[in-house]
Coordinates of C-alpha atoms and ligand atoms in Angstrom, one line a residue:
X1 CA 106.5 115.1 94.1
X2 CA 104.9 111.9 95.0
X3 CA 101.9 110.4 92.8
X4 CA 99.8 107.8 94.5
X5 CA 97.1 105.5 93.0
X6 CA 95.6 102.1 94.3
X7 CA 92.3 100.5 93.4
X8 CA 90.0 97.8 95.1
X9 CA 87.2 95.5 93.6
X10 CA 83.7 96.6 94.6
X11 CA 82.5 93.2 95.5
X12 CA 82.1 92.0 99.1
X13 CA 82.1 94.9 102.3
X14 CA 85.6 96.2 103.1
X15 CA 87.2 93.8 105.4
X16 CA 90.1 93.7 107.9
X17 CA 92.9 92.2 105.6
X18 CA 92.0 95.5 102.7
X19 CA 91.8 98.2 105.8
X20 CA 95.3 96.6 107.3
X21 CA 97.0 95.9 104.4
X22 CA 95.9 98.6 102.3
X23 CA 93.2 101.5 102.9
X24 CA 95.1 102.4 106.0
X25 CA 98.1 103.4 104.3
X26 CA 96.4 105.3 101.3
X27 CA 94.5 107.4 104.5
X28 CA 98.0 108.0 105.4
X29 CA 99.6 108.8 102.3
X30 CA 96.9 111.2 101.3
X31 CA 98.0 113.2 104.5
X32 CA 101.6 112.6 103.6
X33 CA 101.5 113.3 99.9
X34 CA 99.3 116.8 100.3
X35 CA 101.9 118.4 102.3
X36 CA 104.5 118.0 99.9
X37 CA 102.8 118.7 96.5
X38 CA 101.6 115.4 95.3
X39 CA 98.3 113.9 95.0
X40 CA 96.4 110.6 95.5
X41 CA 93.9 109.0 93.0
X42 CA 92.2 105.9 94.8
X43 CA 89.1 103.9 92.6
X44 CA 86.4 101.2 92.9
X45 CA 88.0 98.6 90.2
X46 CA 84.8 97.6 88.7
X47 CA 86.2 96.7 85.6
X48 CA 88.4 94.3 87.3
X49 CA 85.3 93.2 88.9
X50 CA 83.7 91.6 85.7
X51 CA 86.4 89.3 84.5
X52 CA 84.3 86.8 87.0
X53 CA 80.3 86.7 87.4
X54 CA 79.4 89.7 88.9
X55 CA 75.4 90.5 88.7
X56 CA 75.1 93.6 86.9
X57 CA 72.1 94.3 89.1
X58 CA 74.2 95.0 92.1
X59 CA 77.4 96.3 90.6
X60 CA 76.5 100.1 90.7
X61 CA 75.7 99.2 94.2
X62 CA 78.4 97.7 95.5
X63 CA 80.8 100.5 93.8
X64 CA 78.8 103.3 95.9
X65 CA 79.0 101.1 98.9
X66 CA 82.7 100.3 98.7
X67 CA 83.2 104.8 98.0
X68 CA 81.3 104.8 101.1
X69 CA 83.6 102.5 103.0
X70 CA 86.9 104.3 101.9
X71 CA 85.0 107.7 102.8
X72 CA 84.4 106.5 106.2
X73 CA 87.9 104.6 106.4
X74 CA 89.2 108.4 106.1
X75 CA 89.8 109.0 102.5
X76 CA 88.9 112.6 102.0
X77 CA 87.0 113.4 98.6
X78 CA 88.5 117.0 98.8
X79 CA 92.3 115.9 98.9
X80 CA 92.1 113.0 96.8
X81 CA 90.8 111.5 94.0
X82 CA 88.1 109.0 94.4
X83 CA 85.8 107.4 91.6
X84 CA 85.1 104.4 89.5
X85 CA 87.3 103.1 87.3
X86 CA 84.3 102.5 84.5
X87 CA 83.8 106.2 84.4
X88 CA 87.5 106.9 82.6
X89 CA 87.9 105.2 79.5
X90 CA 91.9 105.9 79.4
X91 CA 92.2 102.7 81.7
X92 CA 90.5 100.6 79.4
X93 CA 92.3 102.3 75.8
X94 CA 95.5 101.7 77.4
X95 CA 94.8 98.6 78.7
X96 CA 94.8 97.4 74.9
X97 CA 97.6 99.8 74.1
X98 CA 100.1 97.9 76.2
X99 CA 98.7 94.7 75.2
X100 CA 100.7 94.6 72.4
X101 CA 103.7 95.4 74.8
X102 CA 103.1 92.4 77.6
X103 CA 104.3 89.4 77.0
X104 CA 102.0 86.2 77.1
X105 CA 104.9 84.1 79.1
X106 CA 104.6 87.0 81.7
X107 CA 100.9 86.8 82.4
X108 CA 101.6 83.1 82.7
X109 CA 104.0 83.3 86.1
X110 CA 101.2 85.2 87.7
X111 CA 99.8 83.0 91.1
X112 CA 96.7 85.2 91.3
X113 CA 95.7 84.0 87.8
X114 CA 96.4 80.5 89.0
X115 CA 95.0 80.6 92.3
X116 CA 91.4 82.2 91.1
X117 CA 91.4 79.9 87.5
X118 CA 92.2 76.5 89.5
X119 CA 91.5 73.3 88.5
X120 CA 89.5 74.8 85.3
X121 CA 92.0 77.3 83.2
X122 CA 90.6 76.6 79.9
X123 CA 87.5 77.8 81.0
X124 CA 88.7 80.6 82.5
X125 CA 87.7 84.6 81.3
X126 CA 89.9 86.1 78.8
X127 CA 89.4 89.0 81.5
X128 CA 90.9 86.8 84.4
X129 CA 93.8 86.1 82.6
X130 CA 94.8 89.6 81.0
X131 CA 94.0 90.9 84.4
X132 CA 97.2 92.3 85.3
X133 CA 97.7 94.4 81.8
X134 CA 94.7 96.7 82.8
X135 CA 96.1 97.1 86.5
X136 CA 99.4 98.6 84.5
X137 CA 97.5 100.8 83.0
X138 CA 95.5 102.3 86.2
X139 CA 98.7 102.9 87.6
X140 CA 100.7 103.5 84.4
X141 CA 98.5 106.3 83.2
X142 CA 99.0 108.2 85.9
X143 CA 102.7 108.0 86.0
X144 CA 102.4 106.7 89.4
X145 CA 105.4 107.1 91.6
X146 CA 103.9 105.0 94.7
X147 CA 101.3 102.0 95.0
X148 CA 99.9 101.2 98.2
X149 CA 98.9 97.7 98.2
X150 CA 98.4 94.2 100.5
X151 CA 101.8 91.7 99.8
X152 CA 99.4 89.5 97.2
X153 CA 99.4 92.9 94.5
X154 CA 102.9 92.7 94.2
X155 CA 103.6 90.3 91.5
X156 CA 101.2 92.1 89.2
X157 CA 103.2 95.7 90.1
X158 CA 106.1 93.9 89.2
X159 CA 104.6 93.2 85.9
X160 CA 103.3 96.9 85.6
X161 CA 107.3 98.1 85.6
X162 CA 108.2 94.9 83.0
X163 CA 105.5 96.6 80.9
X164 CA 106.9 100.0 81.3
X165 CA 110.5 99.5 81.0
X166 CA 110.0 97.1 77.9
X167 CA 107.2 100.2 76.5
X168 CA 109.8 102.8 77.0
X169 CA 112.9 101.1 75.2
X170 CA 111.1 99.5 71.9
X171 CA 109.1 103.2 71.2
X172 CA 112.0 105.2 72.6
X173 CA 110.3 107.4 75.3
X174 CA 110.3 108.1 78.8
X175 CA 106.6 108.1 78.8
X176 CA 105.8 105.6 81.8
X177 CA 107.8 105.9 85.3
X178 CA 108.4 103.4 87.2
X179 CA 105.6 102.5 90.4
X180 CA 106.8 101.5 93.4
X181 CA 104.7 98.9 95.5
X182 CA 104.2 99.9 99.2
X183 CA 103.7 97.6 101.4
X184 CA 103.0 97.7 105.2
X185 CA 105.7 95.9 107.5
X186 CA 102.8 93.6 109.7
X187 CA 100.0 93.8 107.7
X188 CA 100.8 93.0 104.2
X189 CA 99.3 89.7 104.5
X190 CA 96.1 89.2 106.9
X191 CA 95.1 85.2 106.8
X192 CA 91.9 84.0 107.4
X193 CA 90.7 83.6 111.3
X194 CA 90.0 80.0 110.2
X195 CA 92.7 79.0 108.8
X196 CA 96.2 80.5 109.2
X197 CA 97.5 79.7 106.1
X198 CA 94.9 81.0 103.7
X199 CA 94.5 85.1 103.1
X200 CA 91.8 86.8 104.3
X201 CA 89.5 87.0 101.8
X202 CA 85.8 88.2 100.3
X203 CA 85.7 85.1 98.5
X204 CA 86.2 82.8 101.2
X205 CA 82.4 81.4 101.9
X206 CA 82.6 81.6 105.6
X207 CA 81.7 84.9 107.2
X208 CA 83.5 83.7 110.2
X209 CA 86.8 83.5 108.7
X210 CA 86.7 87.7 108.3
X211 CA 85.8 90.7 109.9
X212 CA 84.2 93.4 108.1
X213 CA 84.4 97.0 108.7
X214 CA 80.7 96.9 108.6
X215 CA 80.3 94.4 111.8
X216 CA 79.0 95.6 114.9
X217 CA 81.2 94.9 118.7
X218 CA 79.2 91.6 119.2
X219 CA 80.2 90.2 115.7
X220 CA 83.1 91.2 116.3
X221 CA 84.0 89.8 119.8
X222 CA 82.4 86.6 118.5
X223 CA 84.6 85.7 115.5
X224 CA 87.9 86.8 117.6
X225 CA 86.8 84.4 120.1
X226 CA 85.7 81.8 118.0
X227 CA 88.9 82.3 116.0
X228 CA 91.0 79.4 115.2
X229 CA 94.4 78.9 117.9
X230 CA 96.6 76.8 119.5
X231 CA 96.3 75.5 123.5
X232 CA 100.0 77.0 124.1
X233 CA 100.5 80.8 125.3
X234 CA 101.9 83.2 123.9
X235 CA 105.8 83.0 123.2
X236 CA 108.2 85.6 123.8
X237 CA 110.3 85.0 120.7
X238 CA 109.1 86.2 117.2
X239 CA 110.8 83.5 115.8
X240 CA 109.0 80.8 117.8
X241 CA 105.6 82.2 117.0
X242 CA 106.4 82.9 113.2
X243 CA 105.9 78.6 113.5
X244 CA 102.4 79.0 114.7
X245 CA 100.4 80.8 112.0
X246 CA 97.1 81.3 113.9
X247 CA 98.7 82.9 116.5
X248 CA 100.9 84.7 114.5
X249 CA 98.5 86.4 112.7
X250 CA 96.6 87.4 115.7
X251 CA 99.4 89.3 116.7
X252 CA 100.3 90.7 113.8
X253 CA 96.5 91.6 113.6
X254 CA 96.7 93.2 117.2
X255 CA 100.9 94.8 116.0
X256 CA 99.3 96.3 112.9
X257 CA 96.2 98.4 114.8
X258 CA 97.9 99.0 117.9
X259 CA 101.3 100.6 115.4
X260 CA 103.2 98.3 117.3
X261 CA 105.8 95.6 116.2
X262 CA 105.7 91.7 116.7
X263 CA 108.4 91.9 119.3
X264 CA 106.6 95.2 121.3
X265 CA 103.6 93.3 121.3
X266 CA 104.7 89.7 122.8
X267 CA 106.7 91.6 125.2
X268 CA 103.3 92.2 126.6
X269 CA 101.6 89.4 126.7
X270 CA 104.1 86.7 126.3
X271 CA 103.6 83.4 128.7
X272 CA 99.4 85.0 128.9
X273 CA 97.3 82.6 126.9
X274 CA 94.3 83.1 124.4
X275 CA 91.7 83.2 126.9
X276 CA 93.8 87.2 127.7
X277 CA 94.8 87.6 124.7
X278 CA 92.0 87.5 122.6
X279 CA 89.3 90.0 124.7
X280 CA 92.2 92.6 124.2
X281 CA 92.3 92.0 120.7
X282 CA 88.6 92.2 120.1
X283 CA 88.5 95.1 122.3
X284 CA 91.1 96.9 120.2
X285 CA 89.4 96.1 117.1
X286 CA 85.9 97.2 118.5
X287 CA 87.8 100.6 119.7
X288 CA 89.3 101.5 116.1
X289 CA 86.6 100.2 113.8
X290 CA 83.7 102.1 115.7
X291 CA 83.8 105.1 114.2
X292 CA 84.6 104.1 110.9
X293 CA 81.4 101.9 111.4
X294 CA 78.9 104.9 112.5
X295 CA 80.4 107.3 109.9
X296 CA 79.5 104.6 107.1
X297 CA 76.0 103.7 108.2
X298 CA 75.7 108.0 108.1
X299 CA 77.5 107.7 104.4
X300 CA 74.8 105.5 103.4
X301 CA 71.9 107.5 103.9
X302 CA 73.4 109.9 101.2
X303 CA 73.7 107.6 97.9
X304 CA 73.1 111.0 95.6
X305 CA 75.9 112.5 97.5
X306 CA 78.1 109.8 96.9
X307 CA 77.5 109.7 93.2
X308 CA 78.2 113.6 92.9
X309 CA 81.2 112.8 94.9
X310 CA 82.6 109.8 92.2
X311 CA 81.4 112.2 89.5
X312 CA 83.6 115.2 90.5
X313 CA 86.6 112.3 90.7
X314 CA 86.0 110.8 87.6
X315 CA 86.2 114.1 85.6
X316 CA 89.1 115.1 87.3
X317 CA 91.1 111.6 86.8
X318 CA 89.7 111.9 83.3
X319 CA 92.3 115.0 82.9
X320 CA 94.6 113.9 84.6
X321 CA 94.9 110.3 82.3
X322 CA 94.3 112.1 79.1
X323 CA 98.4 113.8 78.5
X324 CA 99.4 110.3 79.1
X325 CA 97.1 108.6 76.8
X326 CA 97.6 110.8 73.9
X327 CA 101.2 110.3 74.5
X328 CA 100.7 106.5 74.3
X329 CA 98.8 106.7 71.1
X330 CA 101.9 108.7 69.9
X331 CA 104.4 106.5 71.0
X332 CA 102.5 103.6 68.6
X333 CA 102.4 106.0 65.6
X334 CA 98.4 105.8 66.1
X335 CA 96.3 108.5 64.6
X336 CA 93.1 109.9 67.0
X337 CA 91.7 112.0 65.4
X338 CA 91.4 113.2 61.6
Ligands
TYM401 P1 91.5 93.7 96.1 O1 90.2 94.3 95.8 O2 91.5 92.2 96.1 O3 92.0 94.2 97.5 C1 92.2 95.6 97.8 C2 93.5 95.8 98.6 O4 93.5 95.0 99.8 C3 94.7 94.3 99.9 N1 94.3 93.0 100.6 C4 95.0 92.5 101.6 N2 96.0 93.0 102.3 C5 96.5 92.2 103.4 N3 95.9 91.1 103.7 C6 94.8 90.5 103.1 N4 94.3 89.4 103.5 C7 94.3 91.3 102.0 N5 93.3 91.1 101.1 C8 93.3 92.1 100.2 C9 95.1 94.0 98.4 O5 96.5 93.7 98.4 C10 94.7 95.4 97.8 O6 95.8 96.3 98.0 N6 93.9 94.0 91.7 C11 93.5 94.7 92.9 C12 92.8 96.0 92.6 C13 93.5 96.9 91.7 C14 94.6 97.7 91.9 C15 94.9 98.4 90.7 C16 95.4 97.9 93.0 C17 93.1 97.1 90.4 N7 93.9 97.9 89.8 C18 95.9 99.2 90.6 C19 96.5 98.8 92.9 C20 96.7 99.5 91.7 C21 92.7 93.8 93.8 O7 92.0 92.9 93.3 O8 92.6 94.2 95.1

C-alpha cells in the first residue's frame, strides 16, 4: 500500500503555484490512498523554515496559519496526518544520521541551494546548504512510497533516493525504500504573473506577481488583468504558445483548474485574445478558490482547535517515525539507550 508524505515552509500565505502544483494532489491522494490501505502524512516544514531569517515571533503563527490553509484546501485531519515538523524529533536525529551518508559533491549540484545563496555563498547558513539531507529524512523516515511535489522539489527527491540506495548498500539493509516524486502534468511549474520566466514564488517582493488563496474576487480579477502578456491572441498550436511564456502559463494556469489539457483548452479560445481570455480565467479562479477562501477565514477563528489538531498529528507521526529511527541507529552500530 501506498505511503505519502510532502511538506511546505510556513512562511508566506499558500499561493496559486503550492495549491496547483502541490496541495491539490495531496487532497487527491489522501482520497486515493484511504481506499486502498495507505496513508498520507503532510507537515508545516518549520525547520526548513529557519535555515534563513525567520522572526521567531511569527513562526508559531505562520505554522497554524499555513494547517489552516491545507485544512481548508481539503486536507482532512481525520484521514491524514497533519502537524509540524518541529514537533517530531525523528526528522531532525535522522537528519544527522544520514549526514554521514550524503555526499558533500551531491549537495553541491543542487540549483535551489544556488538559486536562494546567490551572489553571497560563503555567507550562506550551514542550514541552507544541508537543506536537502533533512528533506530525506521527512520522507525517508517514513518509508515513503509517493511524494507529491511542484517540478522545483525534484532534484532534492532525487537526492533523497542517492541517500537511500548508498545507506542501504554500505550498512547492508533494506531499511529506506525508495520515494517516488509526483508531479502534476500542467502545473508542476506555475511562473510569476510578472514575469514568465521566474516561478511563482513567496519570496518574490511583489504581491502582484502571485495569487494567494487568501485574496478576495476583486484582488483576484485585478492581478489576472494586470498580468503580464503579449498583444497576439491566442494560438491554436501548443507548440507555438510553449514560445510565449506569459501566455503559456496562463493557460496552463486556466488547463490545471479547469482538469483540462493545453490542447483542450486552446481549442477554445484559440484566435480570442487576452481581453476574453483573461475575465474567464479570473472568473474560474474566483469560482474554485471561494470556498477554500470562506472555510479558512472560519478555520481562523479556531487557533486552539488547530493546535489540538497538529498535536493529535504530531503524536501519531511520532510512532509512526520511531521503527524507522531505531532501525537507523541500528544500522550505524549506535547504542540508545543503556
Ligand atoms: P515550498 O514550501 O517551497 O513549496 C511547497 C510545495 O509547493 C510547490 N511549489 C510550486 N509548484 C508549482 N509551481 C510553483 N510556482 C510552485 N512553488 C512552490 C513545491 O514544489 C512544493 O511541493 N523543500 C520543500 C518543503 C519540504 C518537503 C519535504 C516537500 C520539506 N521537506 C519533504 C516534500 C517532502 C519546500 O520548500 O516547498
Amino acid at each position: 500500500s501506498k505511503r505519502v508524505v510532502s511538506g511546505i515552509q510556513p512562511t508566506g500565505n499558500l499561493h496559486l503555484g503550492n495549491y496547483l502544483g502541490a496541495i491539490r494532489n495531496w487532497v487527491r491522494m489522501q482520497d486515493e490512498v484511504a481506499a486502498d490501505g495507505g496513508d498520507c502524512f503532510f507537515f508545516l516544514a518549520d525547520l526548513h523554515a529557519i535555515t534563513v531569517h525567520n522572526d521567531p515571533k511569527e513562526l508559531a503563527g505562520n505554522v497554524r496559519q499555513m494547517a489552516a490553509a491545507l485544512i481548508a484546501a481539503g486536507i482532512d485531519p481525520e484521514r491524514s496526518t497533519l502537524f509540524n515538523q518541529a514537533a517530531v524529533p525523528a526528522h531532525a536525529e535522522l537528519a544527522w544520521l544520514l549526514a554521514g551518508t550524503a555526499r558533500i559533491g551531491w549537495l553541491n549540484r543542487m540549483t535551489q541551494f544556488k538559486d536562494k545563496a546567490g551572489k553571497n555563498r560563503e555567507g550562506a547558513s550551514v542550514g541552507l546548504f544541508t537543506y536537502p539531507v533533512l528533506m530525506a529524512a521527512d520522507v525517508l523516515v517514513y518509508r515513503t512510497t509517493h511524494v507529491p511535489v511542484g517540478e522545483d522539489q525534484k532534484q532534492h527527491l532525487e537526492l533523497a533516493r542517492d541517500i537511500a540506495t548508498k545507506f542501504n548498500l554500505d550498512f547492508g539493509t533494506d531499511l529506506f525504500t525508495l520515494p517516488e516524486p509526483m508531479i502534476p502534468p500542467t502545473a508542476a511549474r506555475i511562473m510569476s504573473l510578472r514575469d514568465g520566466n521566474a516561478k511563482m514564488s513567496k519570496s518574490d517582493p511583489s504581491e502582484q506577481s502571485r495569487i494567494h488563496l487568501t485574496d478576495d474576487a476583486d484582488t483576484i480579477a485585478a492581478k489576472i488583468r494586470k498580468a503580464k502578456t503579449d498583444p497576439e491572441p491566442l494560438p491554436a498550436d501548443p507548440a507555438v504558445l510553449a514560445e510565449r511564456p506569459e501566455a503559456r502559463n496562463l493557460v496552463s494556469i486556466y488547463a490545471a483548474i479547469s482538469d483540462e489539457s493545453t490542447e483542450q483548452v486552446l481549442a477554445r479560445f484559440a484566435g480570442q485574445g487576452f481581453g476574453a481570455f483573461k475575465p474567464a480565467l479570473a472568473e474560474l479562479l474566483v469560482e474554485t478558490l471561494r470556498p477554500i477562501t470562506a472555510r479558512l477565514a472560519e478555520l481562523e477563528r479556531d487557533p486552539a482547535e488547530l493546535d489540538r489538531i497538529l498535536a493529535h498529528g504530531a503524536a501519531k507521526a511520532r510512532a509512526a517515525a520511531e521503527p524507522v529511527l531505531a532501525g537507523a541507529y541500528a544500522a550505524l552500530g549506535l547504542t540508545r539507550e543503556t
